[in-house]
CSV table of C-alpha atoms in Angstrom, one decimal:
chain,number,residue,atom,x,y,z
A,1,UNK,CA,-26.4,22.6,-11.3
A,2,UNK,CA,-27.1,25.5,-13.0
A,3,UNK,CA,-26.6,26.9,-16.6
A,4,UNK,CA,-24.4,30.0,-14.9
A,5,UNK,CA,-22.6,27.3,-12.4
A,6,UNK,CA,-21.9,25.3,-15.4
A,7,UNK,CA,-20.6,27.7,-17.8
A,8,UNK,CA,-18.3,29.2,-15.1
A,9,UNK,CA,-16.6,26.3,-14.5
A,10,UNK,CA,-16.3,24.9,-18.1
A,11,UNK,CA,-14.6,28.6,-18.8
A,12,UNK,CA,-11.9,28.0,-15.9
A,13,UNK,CA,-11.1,24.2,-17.3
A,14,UNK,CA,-10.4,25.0,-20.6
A,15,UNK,CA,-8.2,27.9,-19.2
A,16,UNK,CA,-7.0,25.1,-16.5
A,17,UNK,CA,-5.3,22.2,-19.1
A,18,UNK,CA,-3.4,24.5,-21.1
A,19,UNK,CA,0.3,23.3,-20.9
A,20,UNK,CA,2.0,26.5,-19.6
A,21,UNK,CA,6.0,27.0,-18.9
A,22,UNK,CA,5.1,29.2,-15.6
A,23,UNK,CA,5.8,28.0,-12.0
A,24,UNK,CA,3.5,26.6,-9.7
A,25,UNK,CA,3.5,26.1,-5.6
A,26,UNK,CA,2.6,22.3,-5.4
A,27,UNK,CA,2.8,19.2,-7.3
A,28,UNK,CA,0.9,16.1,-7.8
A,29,UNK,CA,1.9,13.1,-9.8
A,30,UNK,CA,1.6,14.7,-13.0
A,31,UNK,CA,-0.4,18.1,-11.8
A,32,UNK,CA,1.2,21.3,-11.0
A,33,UNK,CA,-1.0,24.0,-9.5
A,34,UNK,CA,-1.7,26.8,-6.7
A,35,UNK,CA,-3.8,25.8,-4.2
A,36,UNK,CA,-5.8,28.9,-2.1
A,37,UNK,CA,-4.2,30.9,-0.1
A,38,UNK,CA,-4.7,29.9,3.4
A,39,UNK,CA,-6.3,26.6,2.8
A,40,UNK,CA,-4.3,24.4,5.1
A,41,UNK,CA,-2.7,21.2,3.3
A,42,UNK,CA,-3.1,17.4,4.8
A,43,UNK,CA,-1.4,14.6,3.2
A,44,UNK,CA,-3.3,11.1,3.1
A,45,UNK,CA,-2.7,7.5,1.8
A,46,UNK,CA,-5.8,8.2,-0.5
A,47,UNK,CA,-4.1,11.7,-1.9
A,48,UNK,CA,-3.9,15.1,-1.1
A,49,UNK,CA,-6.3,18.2,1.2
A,50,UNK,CA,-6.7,21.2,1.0
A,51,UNK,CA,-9.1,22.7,3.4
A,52,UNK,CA,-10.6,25.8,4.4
A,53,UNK,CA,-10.0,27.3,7.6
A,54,UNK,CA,-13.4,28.5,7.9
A,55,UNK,CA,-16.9,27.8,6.2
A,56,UNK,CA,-17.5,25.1,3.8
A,57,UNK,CA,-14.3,24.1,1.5
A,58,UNK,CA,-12.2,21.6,0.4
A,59,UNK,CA,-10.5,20.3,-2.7
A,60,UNK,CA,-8.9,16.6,-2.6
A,61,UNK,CA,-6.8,14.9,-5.6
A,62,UNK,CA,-6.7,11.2,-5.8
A,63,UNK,CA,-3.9,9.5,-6.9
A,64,UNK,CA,-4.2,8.7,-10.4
A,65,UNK,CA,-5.0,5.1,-11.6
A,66,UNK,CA,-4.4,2.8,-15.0
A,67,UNK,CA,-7.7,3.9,-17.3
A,68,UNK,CA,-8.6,2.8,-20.8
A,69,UNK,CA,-12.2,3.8,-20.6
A,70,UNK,CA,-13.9,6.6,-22.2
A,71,UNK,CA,-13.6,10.1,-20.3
A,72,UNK,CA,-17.8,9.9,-19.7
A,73,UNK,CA,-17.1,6.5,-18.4
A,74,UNK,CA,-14.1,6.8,-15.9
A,75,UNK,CA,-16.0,10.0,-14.9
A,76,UNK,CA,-19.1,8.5,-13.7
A,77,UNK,CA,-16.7,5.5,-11.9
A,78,UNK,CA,-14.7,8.4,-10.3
A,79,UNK,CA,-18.2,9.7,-9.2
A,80,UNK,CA,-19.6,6.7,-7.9
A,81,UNK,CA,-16.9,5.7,-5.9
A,82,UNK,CA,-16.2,9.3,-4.6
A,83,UNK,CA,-19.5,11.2,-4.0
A,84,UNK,CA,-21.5,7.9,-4.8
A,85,UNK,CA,-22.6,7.9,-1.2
A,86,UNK,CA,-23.1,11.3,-0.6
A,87,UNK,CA,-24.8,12.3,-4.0
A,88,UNK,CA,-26.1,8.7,-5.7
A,89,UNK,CA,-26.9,10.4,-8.9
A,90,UNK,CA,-23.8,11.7,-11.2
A,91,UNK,CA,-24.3,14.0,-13.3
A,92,UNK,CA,-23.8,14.6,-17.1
A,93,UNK,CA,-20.1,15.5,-17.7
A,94,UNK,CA,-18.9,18.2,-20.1
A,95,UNK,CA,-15.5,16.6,-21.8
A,96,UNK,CA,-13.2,19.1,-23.5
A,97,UNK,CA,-9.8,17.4,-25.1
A,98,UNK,CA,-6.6,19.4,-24.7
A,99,UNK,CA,-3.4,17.3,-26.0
A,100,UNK,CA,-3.4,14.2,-24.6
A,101,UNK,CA,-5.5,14.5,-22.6
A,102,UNK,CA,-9.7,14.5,-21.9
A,103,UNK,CA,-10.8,16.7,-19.2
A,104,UNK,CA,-14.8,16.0,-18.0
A,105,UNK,CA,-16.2,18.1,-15.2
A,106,UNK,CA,-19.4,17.7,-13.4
A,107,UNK,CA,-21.2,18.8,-10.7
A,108,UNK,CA,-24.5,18.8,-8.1
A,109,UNK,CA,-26.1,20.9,-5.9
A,110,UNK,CA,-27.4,19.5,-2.4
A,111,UNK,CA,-29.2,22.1,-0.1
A,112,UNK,CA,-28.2,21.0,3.4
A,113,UNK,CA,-29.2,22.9,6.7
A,114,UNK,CA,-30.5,25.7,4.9
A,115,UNK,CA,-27.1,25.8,3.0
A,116,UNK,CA,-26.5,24.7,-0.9
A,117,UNK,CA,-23.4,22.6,-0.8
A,118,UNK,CA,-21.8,22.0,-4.5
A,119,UNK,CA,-19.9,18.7,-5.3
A,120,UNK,CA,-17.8,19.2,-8.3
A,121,UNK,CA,-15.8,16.4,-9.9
A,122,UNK,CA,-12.9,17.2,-12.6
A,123,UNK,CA,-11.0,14.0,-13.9
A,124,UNK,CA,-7.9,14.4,-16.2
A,125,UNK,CA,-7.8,11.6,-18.6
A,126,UNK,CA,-4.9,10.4,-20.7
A,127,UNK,CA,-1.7,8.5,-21.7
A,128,UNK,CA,-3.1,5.7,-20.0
A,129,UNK,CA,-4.0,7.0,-16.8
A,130,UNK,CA,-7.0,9.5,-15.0
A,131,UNK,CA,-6.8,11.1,-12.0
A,132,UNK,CA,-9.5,12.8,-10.3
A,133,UNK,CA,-10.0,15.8,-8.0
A,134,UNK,CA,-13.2,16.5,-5.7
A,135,UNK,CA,-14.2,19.8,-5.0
A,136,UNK,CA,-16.9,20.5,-2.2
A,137,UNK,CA,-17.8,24.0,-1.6
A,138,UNK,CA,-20.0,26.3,0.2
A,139,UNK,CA,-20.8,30.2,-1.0
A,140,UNK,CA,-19.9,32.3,-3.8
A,141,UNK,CA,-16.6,33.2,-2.1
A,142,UNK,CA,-15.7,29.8,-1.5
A,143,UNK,CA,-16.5,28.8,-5.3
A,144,UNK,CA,-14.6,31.9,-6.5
A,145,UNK,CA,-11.5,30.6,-4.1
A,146,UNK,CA,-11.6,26.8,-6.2
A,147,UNK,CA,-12.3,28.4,-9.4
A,148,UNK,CA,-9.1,30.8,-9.2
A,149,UNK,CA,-7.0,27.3,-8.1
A,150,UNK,CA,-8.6,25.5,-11.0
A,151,UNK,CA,-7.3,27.8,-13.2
A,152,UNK,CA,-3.9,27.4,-12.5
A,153,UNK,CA,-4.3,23.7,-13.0
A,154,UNK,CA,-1.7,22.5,-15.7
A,155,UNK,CA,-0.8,18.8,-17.0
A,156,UNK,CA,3.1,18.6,-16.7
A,157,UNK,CA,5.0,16.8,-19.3
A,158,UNK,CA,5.2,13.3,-18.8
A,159,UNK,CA,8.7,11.8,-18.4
A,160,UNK,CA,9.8,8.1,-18.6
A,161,UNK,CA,6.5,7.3,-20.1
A,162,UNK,CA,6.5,3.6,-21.3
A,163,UNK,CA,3.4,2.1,-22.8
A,164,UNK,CA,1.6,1.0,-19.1
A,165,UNK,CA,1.0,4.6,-18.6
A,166,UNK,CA,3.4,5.8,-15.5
A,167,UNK,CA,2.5,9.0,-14.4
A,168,UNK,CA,5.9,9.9,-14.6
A,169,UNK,CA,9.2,9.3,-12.8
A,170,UNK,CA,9.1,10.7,-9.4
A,171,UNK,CA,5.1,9.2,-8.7
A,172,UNK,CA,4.2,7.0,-5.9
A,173,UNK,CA,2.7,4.0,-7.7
A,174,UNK,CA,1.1,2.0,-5.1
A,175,UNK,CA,-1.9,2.4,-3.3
A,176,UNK,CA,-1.7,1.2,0.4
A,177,UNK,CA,-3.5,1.9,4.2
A,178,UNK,CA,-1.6,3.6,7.0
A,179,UNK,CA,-1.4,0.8,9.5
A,180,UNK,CA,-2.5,2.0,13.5
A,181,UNK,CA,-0.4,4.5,15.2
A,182,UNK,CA,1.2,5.6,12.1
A,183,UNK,CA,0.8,8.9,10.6
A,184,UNK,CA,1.5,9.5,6.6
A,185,UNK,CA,3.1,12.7,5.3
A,186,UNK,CA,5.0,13.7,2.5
A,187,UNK,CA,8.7,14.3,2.3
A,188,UNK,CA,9.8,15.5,-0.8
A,189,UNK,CA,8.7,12.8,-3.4
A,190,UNK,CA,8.7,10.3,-0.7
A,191,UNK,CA,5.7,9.2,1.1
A,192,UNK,CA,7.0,8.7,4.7
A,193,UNK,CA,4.8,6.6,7.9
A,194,UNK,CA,5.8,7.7,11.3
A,195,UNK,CA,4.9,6.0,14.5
A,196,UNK,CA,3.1,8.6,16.4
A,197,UNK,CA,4.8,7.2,19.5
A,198,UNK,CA,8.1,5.1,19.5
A,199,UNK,CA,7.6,1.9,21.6
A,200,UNK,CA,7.4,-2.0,21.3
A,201,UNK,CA,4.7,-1.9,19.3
A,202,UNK,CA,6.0,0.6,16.6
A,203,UNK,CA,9.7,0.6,16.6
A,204,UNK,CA,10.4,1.5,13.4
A,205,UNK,CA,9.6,4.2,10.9
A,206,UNK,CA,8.6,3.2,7.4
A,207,UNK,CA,8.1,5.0,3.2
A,208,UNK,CA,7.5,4.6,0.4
A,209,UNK,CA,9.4,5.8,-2.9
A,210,UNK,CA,8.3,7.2,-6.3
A,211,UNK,CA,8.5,4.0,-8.6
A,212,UNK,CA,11.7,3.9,-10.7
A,213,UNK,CA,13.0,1.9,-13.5
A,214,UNK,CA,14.4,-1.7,-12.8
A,215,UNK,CA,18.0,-2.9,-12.5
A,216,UNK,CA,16.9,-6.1,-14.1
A,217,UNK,CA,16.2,-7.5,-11.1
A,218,UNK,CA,14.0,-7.0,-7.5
A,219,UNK,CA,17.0,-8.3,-5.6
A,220,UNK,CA,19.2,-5.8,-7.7
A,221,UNK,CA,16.4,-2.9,-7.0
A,222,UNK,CA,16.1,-3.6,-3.5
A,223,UNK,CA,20.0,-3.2,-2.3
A,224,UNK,CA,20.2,0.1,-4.3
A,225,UNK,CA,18.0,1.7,-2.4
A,226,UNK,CA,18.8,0.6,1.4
A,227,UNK,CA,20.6,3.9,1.9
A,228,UNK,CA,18.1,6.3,-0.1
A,229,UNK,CA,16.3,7.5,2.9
A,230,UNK,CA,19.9,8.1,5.2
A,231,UNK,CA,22.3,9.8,3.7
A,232,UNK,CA,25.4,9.8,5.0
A,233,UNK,CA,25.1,5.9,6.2
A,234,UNK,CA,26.7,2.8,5.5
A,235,UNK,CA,26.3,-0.9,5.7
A,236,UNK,CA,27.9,-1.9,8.5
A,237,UNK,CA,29.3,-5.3,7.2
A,238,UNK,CA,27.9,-8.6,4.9
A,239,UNK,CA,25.3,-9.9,7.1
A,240,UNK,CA,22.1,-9.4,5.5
A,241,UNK,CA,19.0,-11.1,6.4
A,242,UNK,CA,16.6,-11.3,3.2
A,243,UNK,CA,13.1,-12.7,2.0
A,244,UNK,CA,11.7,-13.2,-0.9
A,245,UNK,CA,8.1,-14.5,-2.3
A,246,UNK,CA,4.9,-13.6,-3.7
A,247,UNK,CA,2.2,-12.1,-2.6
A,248,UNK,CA,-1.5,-12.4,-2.2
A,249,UNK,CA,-2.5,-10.6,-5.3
A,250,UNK,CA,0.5,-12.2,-7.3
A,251,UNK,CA,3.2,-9.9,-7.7
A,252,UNK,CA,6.8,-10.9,-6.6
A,253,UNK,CA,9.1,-9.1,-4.4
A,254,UNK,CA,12.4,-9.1,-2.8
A,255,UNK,CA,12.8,-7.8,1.0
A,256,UNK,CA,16.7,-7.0,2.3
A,257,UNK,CA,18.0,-5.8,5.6
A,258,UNK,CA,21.4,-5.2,7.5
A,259,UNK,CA,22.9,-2.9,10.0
A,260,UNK,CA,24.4,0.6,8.8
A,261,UNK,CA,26.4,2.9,10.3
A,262,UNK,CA,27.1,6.4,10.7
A,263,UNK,CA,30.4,8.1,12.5
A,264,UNK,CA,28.6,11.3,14.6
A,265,UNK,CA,31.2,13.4,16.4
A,266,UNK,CA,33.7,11.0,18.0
A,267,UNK,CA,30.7,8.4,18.4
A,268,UNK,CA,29.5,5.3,15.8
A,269,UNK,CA,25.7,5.4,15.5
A,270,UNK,CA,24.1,2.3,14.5
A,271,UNK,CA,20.5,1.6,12.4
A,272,UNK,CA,18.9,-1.3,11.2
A,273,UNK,CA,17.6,-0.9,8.1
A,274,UNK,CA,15.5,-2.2,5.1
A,275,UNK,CA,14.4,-2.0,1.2
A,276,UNK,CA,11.4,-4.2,-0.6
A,277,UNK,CA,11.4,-4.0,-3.9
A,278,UNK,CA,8.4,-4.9,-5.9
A,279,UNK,CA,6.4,-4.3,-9.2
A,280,UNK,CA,4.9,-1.2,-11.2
A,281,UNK,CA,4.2,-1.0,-14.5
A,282,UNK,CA,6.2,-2.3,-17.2
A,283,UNK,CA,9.5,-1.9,-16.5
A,284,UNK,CA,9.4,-0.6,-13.1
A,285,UNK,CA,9.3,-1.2,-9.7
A,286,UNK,CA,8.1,0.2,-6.6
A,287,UNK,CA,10.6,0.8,-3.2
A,288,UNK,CA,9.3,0.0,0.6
A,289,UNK,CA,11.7,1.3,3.0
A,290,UNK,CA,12.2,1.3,6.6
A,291,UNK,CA,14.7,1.7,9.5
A,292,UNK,CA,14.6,2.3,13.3
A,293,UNK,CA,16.9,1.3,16.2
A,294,UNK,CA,18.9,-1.8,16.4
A,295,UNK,CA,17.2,-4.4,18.4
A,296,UNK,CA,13.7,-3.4,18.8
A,297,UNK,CA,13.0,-2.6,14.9
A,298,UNK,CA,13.4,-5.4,12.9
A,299,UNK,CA,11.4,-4.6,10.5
A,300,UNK,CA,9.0,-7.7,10.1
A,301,UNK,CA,6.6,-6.3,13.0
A,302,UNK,CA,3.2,-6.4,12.9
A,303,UNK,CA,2.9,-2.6,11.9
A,304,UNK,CA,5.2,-3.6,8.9
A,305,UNK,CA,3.0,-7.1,8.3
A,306,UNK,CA,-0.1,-5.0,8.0
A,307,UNK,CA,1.5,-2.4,5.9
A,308,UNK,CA,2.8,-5.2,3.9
A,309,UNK,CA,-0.7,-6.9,3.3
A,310,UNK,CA,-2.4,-3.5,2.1
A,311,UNK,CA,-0.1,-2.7,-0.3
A,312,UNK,CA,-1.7,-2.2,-4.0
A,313,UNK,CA,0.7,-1.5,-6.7
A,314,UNK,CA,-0.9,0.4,-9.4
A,315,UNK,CA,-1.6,-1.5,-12.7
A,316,UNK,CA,-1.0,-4.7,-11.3
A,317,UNK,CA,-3.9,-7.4,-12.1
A,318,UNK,CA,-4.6,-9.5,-8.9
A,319,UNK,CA,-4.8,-13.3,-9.8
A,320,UNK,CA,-7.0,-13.7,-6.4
A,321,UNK,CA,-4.1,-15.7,-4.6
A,322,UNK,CA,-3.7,-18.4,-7.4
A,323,UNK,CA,-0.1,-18.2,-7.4
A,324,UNK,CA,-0.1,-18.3,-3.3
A,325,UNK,CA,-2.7,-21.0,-3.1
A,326,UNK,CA,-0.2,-23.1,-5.4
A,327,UNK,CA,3.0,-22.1,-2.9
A,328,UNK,CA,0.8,-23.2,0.1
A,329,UNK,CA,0.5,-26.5,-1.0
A,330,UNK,CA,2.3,-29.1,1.2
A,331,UNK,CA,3.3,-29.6,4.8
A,332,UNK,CA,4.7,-27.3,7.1
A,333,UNK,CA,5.8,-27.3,10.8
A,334,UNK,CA,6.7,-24.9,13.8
A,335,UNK,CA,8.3,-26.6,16.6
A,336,UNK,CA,8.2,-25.1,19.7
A,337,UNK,CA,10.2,-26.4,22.8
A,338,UNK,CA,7.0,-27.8,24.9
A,339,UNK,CA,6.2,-29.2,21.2
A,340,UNK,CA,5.0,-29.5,17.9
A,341,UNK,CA,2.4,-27.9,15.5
A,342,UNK,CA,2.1,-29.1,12.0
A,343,UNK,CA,-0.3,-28.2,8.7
A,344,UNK,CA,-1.1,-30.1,5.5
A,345,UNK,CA,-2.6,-28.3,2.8
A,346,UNK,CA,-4.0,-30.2,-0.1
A,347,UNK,CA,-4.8,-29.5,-3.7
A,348,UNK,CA,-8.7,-30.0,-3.1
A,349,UNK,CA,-8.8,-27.3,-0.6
A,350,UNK,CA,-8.5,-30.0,2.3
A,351,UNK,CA,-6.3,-29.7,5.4
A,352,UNK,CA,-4.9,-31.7,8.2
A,353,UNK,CA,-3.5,-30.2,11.3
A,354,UNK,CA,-1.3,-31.9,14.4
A,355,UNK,CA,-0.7,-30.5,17.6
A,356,UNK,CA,1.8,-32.4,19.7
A,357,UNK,CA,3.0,-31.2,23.4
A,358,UNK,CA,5.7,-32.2,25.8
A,359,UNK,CA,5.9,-31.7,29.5
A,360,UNK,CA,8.3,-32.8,32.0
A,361,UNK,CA,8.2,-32.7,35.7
A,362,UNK,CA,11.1,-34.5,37.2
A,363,UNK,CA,12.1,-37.5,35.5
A,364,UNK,CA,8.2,-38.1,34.4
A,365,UNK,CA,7.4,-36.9,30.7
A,366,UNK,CA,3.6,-36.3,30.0
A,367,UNK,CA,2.6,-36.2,26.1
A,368,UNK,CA,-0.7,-35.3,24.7
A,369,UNK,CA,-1.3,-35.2,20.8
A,370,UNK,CA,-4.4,-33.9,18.9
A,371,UNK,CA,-5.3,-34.4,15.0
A,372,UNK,CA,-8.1,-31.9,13.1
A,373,UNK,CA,-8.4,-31.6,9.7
A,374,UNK,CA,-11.3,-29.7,7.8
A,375,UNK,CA,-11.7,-27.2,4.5
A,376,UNK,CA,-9.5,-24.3,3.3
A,377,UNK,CA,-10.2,-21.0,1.3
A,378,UNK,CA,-7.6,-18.9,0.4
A,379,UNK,CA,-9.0,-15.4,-1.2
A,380,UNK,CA,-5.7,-13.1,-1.9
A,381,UNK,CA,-3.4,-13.6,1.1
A,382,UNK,CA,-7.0,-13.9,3.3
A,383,UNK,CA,-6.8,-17.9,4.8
A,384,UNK,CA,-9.8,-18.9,6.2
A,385,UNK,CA,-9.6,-22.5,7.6
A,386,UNK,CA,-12.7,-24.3,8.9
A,387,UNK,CA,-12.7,-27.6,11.0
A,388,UNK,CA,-14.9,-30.4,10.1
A,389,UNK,CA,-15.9,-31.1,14.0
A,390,UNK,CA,-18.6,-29.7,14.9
A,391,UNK,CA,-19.1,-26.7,17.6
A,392,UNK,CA,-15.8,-25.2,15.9
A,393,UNK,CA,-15.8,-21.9,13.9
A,394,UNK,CA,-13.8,-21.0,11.0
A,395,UNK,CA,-10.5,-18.9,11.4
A,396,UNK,CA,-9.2,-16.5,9.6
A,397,UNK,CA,-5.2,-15.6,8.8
A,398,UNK,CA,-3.1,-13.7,7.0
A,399,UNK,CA,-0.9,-15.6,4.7
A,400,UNK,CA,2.7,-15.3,3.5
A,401,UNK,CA,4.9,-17.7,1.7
A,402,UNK,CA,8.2,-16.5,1.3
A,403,UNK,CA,12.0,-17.9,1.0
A,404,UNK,CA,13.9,-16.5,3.9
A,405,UNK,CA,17.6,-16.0,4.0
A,406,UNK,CA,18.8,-16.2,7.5
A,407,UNK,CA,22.8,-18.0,7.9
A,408,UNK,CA,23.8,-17.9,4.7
A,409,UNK,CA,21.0,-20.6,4.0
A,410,UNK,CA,17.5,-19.8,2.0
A,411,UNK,CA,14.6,-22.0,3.3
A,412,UNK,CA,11.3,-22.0,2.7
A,413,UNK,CA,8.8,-20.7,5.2
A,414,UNK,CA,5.1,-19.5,5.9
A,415,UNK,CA,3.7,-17.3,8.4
A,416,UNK,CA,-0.1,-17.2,9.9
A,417,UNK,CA,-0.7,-13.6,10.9
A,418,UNK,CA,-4.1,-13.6,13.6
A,419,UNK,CA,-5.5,-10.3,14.2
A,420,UNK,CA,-8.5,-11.8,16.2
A,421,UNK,CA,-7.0,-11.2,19.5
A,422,UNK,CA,-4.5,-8.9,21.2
A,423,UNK,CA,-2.4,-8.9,20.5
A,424,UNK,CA,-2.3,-10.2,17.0
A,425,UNK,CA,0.0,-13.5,17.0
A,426,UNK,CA,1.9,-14.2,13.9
A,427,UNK,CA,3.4,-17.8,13.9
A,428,UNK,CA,6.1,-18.7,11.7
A,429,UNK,CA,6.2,-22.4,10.0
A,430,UNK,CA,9.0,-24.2,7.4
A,431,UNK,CA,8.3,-26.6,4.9
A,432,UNK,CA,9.2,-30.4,6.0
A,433,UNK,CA,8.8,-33.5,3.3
A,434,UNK,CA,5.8,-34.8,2.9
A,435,UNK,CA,6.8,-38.6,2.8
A,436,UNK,CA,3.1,-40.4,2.4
């Protein structure tokens, strides 16, 4: 990086984190900006795009993440895990403080096909939180383009701040992946996944809300927001079906659906529809939402169960599936009506597993029974189980273990999610006594 190169862009940062009172064309968490004219816009579930329409240019903002490091430090992290692959070696950072807040900027040169491509890195650090924006550019117009943007950069005030260090109230505050045949996009403050096709194997549209202080409880949360993302709805009547449990990484949360209804012209419409709360930062909690067509979207697909199993909420310290690995304990059973399948999970990371079937042709019934039993590992919600006889390989699954609120009854089940074949099988078991 040059001396020039560097002194330009330290110039347009300090210029950049002023906290200003003008308007601005876009938003981020707790950015406001302008981004260059023409430079189309692409929404992600890793942040925001802005790209050229011609030569080399791009600018992309990451959503912002819990820090308590120095601004050198979560600088050269941001680096590493950003441009690490591209450009191994970070560079120096120059850190100004405005406010709150530590600004460090940094950047390299990398001469590729006769052309010098710059990689730029500016992270915004404060209040508990950094957030991070790459900037790869191409030419002296294309740098003059990204310094103009940078300098309309400001830090917005931050509301609802609580000592975790939320962004502020209308931020997503979970980081998750876009499950197959979805497409992400923004909607307002809402982060919304559309199936690019409607069909059997995505029925039902999904998004996410900005994180939002609790009503005391996830249940509470969760029933509050059924209706956020259809106005003009209504529950249909009192039958609800509902789950609730924790997941892989430890946090708990509270899953509700029912039927609404809407009156269009002389006709009633009718949805299915669903809310899962769980946790943000202190305080707060985060809002999965989804609805599609009565019958074939129910909400619990595969596309959701995915979705589900990526989810990250910001903040949140993973326990590595200690809290599931103590729910998975015991004996569970999925009976099927040519028979019966059964698992025993132990303490010492042992198993046992029956398979009973049942045929009948005429009056003759024919029944065949096999026992296996071998070692478990459960890392987050990630089950491996591995028999003991020989010649067989380890499997993998997906764990949940969840209550489940179906007829006005809760009972206790767990499902095996198998994404080895196609397509993926999830099996559903409930917990029986274990009597020996």
């Amino acid at each position: 990086m040059t001396n020039t190169f560097r002194r330009s862009m330290l110039g347009l940062l300090i210029v950049a984190t002023l906290f200003t009172g003008e308007l601005y064309a876009d938003t981020f968490e707790f950015l406001t900006f302008t981004p260059p004219v023409g430079w189309a816009k692409q929404v992600t579930d890793e942040g925001v795009v802005y790209k050229r329409a011609t030569g080399v240019g791009a600018i992309k903002i990451y959503p912002s993440y819990p820090a308590a490091g120095a601004a050198t430090d979560e600088f050269a992290k941001l680096w590493q895990t950003r441009l690490g692959s591209v450009v191994p070696r970070a560079p120096v950072p120059k850190v100004e403080r405005q406010g709150d807040y530590a600004v460090a900027i940094g950047s390299q040169k990398v001469t590729a096909d006769d052309a010098v491509v710059s990689f730029s890195l500016v992270v915004f650090i404060g209040k508990g939180r950094a957030i991070g924006l790459v900037m790869v550019t191409a030419g002296d117009d294309v740098l003059g383009e990204v310094a103009t943007f940078l300098n309309t950069v400001s830090i917005a005030a931050v509301e609802g701040a609580n000592t975790a260090g939320a962004a502020n109230s209308s931020a997503i505050e979970v980081d998750f992946d876009v499950p197959a045949g979805y497409t992400s996009q923004r909607d307002g403050q809402n982060v919304v996944l559309k199936p690019n096709s409607i069909d059997r194997t995505t029925p039902c549209i999904y998004g996410i809300s900005p994180a939002r202080s609790s009503r005391g409880s996830l249940e509470a949360d969760a029933r509050a927001a059924l209706l956020e993302s259809l106005p003009g709805w209504q529950i249909k009547s009192d039958h609800y079906n509902a789950m609730r449990g924790t997941a892989g990484a430890g946090w708990p949360y509270y899953w509700f659906r029912t039927d609404v209804q809407q009156m269009s012209g002389s006709a009633m419409q009718y949805l299915t529809a669903m809310a899962m709360a769980f946790p943000s930062s202190t305080g707060r909690v985060n809002i999965l939402w989804g609805f599609g067509s009565t019958g074939p979207c129910t909400l619990d697909d595969h596309s959701f169960l995915r979705l589900f199993f990526s989810l990250r909420p910001r903040g949140w310290t993973n326990d590595g599936g200690k809290t599931l690995g103590g729910e998975l304990v015991g004996m569970w059973r999925d009976t099927q009506n040519a028979g019966m399948a059964q698992y025993r999970f132990l303490p010492n990371g042992q198993y046992e597993y029956g398979l009973g079937t049942s045929t009948t042709f005429g009056n003759l019934e024919t029944r065949t029974g096999s026992v296996t039993d071998g070692k478990y590992v459960l890392r987050d919600a990630e089950l491996t189980i591995t028999p003991d006889a020989r010649g067989r390989g380890a499997t993998k699954y997906r764990v949940r273990v969840y209550d489940e609120f179906l007829g006005g009854v809760w009972r206790r089940a767990m499902s095996l999610l198998n994404e080895s074949g196609t397509p993926a099988l999830d099996v559903h078991y409930m917990r029986v006594a274990d009597l020996r």
